[in-house]
PDB file of C-alpha atoms in Angstrom:
ATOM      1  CA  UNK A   1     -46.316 -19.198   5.638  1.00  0.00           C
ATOM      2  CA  UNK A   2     -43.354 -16.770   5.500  1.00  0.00           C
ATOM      3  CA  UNK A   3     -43.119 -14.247   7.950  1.00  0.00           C
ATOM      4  CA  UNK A   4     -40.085 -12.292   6.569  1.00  0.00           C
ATOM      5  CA  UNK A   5     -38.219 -12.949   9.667  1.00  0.00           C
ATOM      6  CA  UNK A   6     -35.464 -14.548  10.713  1.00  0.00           C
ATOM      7  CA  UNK A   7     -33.015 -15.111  14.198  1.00  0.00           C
ATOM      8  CA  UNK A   8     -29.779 -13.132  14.748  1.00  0.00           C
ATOM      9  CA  UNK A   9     -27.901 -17.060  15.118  1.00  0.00           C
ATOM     10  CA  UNK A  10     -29.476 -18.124  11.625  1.00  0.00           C
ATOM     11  CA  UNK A  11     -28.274 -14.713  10.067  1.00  0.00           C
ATOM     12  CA  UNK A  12     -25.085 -14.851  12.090  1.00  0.00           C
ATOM     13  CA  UNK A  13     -24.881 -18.892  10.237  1.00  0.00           C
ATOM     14  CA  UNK A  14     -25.087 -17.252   6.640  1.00  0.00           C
ATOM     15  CA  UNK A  15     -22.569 -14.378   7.666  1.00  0.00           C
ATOM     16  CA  UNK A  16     -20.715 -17.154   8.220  1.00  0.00           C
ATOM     17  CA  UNK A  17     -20.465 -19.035   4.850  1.00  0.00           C
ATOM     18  CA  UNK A  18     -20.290 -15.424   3.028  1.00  0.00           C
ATOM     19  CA  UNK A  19     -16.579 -14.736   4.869  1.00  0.00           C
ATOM     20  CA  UNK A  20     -15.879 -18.220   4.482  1.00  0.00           C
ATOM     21  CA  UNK A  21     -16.190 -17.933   0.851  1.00  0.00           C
ATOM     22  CA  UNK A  22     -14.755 -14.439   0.682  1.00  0.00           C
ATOM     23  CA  UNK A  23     -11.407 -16.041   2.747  1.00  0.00           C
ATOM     24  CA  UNK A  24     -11.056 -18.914   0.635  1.00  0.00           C
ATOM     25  CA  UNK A  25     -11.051 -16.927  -2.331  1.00  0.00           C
ATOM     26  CA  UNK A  26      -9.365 -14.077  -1.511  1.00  0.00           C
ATOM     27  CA  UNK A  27      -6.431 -16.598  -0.991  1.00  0.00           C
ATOM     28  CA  UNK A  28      -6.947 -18.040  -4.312  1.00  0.00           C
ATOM     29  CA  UNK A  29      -6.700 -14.522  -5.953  1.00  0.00           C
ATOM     30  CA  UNK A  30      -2.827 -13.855  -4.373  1.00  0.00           C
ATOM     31  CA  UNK A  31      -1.951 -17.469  -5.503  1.00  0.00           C
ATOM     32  CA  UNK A  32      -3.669 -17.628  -8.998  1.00  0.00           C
ATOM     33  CA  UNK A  33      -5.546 -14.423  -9.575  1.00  0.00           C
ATOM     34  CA  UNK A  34      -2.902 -11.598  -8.893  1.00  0.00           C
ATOM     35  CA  UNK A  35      -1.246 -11.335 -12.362  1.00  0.00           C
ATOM     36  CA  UNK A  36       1.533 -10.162 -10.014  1.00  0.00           C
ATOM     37  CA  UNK A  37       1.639 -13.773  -8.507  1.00  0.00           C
ATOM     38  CA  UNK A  38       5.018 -15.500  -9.072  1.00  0.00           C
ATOM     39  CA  UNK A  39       3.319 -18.975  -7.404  1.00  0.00           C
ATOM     40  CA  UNK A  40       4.972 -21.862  -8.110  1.00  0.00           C
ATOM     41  CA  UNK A  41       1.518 -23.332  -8.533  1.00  0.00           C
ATOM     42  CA  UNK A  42      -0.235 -21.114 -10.787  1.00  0.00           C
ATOM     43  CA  UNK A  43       0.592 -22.722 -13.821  1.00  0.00           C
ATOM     44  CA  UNK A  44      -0.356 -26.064 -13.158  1.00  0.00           C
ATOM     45  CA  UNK A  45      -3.710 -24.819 -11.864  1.00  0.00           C
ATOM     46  CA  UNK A  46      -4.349 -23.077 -15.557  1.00  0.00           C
ATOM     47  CA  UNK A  47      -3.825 -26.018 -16.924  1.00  0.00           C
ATOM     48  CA  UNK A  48      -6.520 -27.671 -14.839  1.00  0.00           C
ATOM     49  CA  UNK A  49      -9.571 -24.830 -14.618  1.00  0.00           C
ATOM     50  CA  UNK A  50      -8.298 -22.969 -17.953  1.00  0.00           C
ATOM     51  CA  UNK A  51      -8.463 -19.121 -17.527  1.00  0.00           C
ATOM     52  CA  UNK A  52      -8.896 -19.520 -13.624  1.00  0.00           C
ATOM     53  CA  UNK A  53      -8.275 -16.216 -12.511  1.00  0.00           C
ATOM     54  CA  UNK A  54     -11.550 -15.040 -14.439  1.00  0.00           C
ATOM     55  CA  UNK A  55     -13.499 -17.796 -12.311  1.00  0.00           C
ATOM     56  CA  UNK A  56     -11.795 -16.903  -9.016  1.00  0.00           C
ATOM     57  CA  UNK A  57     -12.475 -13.213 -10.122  1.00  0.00           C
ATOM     58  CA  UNK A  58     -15.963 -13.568 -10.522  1.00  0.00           C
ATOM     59  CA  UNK A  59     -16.413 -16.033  -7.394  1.00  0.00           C
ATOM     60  CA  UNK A  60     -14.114 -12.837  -5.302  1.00  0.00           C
ATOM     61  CA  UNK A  61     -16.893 -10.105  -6.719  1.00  0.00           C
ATOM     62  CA  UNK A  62     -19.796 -12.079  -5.789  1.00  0.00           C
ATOM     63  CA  UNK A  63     -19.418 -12.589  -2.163  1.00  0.00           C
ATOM     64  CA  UNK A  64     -17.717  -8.229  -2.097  1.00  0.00           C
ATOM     65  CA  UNK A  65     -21.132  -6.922  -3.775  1.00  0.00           C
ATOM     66  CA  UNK A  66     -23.210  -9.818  -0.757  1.00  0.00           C
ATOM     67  CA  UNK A  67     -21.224  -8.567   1.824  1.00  0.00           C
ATOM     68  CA  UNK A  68     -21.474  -4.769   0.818  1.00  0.00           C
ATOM     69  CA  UNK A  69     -25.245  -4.946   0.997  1.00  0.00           C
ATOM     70  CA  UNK A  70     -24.711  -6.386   4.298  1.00  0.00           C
ATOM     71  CA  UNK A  71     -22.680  -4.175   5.484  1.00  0.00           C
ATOM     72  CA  UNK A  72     -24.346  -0.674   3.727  1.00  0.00           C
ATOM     73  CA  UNK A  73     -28.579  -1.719   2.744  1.00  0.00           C
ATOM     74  CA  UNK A  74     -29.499   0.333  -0.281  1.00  0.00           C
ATOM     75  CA  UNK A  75     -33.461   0.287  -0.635  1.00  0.00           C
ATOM     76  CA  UNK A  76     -33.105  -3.097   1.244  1.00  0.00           C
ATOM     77  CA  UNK A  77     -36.181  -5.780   0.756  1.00  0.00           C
ATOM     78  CA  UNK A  78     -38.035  -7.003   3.818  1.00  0.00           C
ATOM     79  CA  UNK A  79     -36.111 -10.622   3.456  1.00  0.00           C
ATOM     80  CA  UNK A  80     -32.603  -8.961   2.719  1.00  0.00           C
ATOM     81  CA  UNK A  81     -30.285 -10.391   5.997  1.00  0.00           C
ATOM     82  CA  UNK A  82     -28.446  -7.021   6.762  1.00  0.00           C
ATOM     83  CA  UNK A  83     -26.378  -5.313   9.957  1.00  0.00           C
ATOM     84  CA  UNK A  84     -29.504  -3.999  10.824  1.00  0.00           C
ATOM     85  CA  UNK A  85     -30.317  -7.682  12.460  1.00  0.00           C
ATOM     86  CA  UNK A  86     -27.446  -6.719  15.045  1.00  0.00           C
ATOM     87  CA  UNK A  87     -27.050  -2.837  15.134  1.00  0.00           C
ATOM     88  CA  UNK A  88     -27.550   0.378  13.743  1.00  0.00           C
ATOM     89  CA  UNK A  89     -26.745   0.639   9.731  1.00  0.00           C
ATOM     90  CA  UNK A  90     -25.111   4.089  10.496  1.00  0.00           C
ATOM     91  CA  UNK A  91     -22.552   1.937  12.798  1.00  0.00           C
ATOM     92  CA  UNK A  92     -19.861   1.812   9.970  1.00  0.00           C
ATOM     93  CA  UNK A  93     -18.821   5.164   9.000  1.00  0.00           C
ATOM     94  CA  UNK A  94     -19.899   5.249   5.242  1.00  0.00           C
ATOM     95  CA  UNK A  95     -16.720   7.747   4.430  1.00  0.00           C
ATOM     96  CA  UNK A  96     -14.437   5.339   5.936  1.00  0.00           C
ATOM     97  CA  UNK A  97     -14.933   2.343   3.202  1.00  0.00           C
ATOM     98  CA  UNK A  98     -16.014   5.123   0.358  1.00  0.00           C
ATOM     99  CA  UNK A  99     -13.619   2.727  -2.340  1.00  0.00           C
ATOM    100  CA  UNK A 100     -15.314  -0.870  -1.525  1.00  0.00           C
ATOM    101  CA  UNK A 101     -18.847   0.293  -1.574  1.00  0.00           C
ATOM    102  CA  UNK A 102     -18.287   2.344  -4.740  1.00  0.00           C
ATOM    103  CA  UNK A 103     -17.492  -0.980  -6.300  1.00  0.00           C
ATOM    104  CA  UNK A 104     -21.013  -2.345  -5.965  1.00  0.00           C
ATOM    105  CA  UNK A 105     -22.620  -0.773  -9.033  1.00  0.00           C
ATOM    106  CA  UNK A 106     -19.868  -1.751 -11.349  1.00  0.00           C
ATOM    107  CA  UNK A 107     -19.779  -5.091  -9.962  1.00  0.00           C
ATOM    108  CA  UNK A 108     -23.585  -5.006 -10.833  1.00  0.00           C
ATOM    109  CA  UNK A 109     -22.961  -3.537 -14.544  1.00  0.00           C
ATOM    110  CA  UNK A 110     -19.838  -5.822 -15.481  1.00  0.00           C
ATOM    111  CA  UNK A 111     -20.000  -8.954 -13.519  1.00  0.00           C
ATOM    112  CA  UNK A 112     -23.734  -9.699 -12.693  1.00  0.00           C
ATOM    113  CA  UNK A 113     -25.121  -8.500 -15.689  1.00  0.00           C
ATOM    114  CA  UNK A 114     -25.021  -8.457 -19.371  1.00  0.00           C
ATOM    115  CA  UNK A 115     -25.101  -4.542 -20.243  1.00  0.00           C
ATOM    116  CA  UNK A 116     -24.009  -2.181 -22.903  1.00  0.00           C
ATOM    117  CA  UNK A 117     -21.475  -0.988 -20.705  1.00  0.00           C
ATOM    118  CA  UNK A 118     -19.715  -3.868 -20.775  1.00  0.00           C
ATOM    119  CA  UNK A 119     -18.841  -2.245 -24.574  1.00  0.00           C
ATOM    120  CA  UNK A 120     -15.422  -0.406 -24.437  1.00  0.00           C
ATOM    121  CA  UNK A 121     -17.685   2.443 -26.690  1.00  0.00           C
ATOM    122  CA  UNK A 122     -20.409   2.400 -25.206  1.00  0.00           C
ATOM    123  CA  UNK A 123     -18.552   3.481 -21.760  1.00  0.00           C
ATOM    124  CA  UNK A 124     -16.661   6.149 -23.729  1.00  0.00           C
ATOM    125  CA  UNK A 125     -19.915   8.026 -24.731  1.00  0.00           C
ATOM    126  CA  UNK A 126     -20.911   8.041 -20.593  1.00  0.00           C
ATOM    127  CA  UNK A 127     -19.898   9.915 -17.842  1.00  0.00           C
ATOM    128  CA  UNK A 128     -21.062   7.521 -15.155  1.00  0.00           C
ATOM    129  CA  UNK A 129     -18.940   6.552 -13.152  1.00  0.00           C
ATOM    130  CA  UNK A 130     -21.270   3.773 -12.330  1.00  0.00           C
ATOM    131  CA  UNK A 131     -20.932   2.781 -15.666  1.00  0.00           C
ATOM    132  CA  UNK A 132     -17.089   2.433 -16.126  1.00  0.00           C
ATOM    133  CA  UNK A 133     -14.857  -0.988 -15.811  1.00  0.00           C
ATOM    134  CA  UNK A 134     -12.307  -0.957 -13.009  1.00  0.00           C
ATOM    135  CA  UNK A 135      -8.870  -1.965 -13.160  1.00  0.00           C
ATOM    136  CA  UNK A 136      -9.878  -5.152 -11.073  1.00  0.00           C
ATOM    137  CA  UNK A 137      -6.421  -6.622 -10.752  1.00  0.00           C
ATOM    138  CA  UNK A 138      -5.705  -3.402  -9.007  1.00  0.00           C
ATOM    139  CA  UNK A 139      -8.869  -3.367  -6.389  1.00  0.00           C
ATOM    140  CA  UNK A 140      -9.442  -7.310  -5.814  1.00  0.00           C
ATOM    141  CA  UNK A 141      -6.502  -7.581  -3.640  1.00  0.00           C
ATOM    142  CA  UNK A 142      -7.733  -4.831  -1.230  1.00  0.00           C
ATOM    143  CA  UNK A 143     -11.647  -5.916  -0.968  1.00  0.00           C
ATOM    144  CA  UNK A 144     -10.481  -8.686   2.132  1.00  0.00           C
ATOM    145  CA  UNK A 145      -8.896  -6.143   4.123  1.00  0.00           C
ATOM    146  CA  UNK A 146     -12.026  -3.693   3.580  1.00  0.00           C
ATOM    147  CA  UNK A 147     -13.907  -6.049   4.448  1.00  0.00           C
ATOM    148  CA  UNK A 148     -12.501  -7.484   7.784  1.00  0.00           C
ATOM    149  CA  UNK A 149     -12.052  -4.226   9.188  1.00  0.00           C
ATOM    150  CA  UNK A 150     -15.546  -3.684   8.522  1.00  0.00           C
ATOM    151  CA  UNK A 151     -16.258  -6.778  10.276  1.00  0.00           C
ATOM    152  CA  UNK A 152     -13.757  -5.957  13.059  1.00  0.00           C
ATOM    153  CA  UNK A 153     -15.500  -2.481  13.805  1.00  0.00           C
ATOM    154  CA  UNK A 154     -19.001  -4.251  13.800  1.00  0.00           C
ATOM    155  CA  UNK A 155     -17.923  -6.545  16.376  1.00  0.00           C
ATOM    156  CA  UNK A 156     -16.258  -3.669  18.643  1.00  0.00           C
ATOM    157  CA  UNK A 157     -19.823  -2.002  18.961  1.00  0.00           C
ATOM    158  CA  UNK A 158     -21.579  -5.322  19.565  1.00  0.00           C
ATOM    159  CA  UNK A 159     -22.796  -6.801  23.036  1.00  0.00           C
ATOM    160  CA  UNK A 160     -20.680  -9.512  24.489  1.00  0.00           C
ATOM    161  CA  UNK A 161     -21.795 -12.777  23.388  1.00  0.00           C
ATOM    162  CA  UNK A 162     -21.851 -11.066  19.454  1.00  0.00           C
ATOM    163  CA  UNK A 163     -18.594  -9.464  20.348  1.00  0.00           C
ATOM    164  CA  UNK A 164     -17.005 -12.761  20.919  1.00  0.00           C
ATOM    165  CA  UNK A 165     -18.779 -14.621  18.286  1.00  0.00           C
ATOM    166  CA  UNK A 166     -17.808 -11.531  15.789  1.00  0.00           C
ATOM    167  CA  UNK A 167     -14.667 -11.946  16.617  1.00  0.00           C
ATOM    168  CA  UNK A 168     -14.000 -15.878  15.725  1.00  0.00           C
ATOM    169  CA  UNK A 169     -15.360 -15.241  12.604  1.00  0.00           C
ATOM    170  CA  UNK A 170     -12.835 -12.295  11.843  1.00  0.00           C
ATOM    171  CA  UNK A 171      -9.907 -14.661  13.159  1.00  0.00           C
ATOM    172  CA  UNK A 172     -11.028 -17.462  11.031  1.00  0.00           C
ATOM    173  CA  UNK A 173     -11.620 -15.882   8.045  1.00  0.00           C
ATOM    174  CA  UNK A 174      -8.114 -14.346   8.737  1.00  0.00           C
ATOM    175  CA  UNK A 175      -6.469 -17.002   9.241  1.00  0.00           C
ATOM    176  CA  UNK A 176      -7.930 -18.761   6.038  1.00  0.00           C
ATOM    177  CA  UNK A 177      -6.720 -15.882   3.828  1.00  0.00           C
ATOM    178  CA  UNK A 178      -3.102 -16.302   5.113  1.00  0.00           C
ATOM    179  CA  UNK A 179      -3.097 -19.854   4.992  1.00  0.00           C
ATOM    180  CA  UNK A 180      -5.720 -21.503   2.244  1.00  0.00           C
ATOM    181  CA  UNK A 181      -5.960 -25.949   2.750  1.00  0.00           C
ATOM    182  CA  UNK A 182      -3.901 -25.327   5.953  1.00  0.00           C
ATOM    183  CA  UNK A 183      -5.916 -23.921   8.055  1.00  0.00           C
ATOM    184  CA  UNK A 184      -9.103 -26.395   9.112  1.00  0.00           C
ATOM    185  CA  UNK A 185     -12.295 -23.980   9.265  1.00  0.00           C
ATOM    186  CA  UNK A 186     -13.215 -24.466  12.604  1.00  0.00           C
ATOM    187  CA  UNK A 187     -16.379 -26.656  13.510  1.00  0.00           C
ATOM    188  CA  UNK A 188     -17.953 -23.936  15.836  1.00  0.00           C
ATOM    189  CA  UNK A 189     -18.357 -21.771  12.585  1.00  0.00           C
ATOM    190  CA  UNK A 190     -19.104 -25.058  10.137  1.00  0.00           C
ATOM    191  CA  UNK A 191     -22.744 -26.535  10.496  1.00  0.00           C
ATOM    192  CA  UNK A 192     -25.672 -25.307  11.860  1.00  0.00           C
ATOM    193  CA  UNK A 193     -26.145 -27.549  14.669  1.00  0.00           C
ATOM    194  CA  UNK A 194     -22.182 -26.628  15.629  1.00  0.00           C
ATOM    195  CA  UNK A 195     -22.738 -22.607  15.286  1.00  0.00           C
ATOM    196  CA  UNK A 196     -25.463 -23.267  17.292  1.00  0.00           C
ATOM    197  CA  UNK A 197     -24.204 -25.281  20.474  1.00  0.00           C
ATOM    198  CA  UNK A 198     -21.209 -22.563  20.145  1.00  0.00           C
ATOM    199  CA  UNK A 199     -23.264 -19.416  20.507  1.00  0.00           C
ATOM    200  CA  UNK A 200     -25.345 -21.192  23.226  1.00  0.00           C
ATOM    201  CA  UNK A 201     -22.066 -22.226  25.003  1.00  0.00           C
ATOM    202  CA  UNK A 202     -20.904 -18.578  24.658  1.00  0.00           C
ATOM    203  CA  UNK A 203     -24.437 -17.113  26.212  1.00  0.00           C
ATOM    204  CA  UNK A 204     -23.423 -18.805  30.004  1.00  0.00           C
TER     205      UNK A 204
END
């Protein structure tokens, strides 16, 4: 039987893997993504995923439009895992991250489905915004910083065992951004069992 419930520590567990991915690859975009890059590595990794920015691209979009929904429900489902688990949705100032949640619907359109307006005239003839293609090489490398200061500002108006708990996951998704393979995701935010004992550790 489902009950369309779920705890705040197996929610906080799938936050987890969401900023986990969004670190990783967020790092992978300024090494191999950014056609600004000038990384001594980005050739040889074309050469072994062909066309990998498009895959890191897509893999970067995924978890922003996830963690968006998160952050800012839109007609949210009764088994959606949203802020709304830990606080208020009108926490996070929608004004203040206007740019990275205006992304969502054209992520939708030109990522996540196969739609008309993925046609260079078919956009022409609209005036939705909605509708249009961004210059993604231009927003990708902003989306991690929009969305770690979201995650900073939820932890500042959480109580002090999510406050703390918050935090480590800002630091290590932080710290995997800067530093890809050398930084070791740390155990307390790895398995279940592991979050677990951490948060209960944290509750004394």
């Amino acid at each position: 039987m489902i009950t369309n419930e779920i705890t705040k520590e197996d929610a906080f567990l799938h936050l987890i893997y969401e900023y986990r991915c969004l670190s990783t690859v967020g790092y992978a975009w300024r090494r191999f993504g950014d056609p600004k890059s000038n990384d001594s590595g980005k050739a040889e990794a074309n050469k072994i995923i062909p066309e990998i920015s498009t895959v890191i691209q897509d893999s970067l979009l995924l978890h922003t439009r996830t963690l968006i929904e998160f952050y800012w429900p839109n007609q949210s489902r009764s088994t959606d895992i949203n802020i709304s688990l830990f606080t208020s949705p009108k926490t996070l100032d929608k004004s203040n991250y206007a740019d990275l949640i205006r992304l969502k619907r054209p992520i939708e359109v030109h990522v996540l489905h196969l739609t008309i307006w993925r046609d260079t005239s078919c956009r022409s003839q609209s005036d939705n915004d909605d509708t249009q293609r961004p210059d993604w090489n231009k927003v990708n490398g902003k989306i991690f910083d929009d969305l770690i200061r979201a995650l900073e500002e939820l932890s500042n108006n959480l109580p002090d065992l999510w406050n703390k708990a918050f935090k480590r996951l800002k630091e290590a998704s932080e710290s995997r951004f800067k530093q890809g393979a050398n930084f070791n995701w740390p155990d307390e935010l790895g398995e279940k069992g592991k979050v677990k004992e951490y948060l209960q550790n944290l509750s004394k």
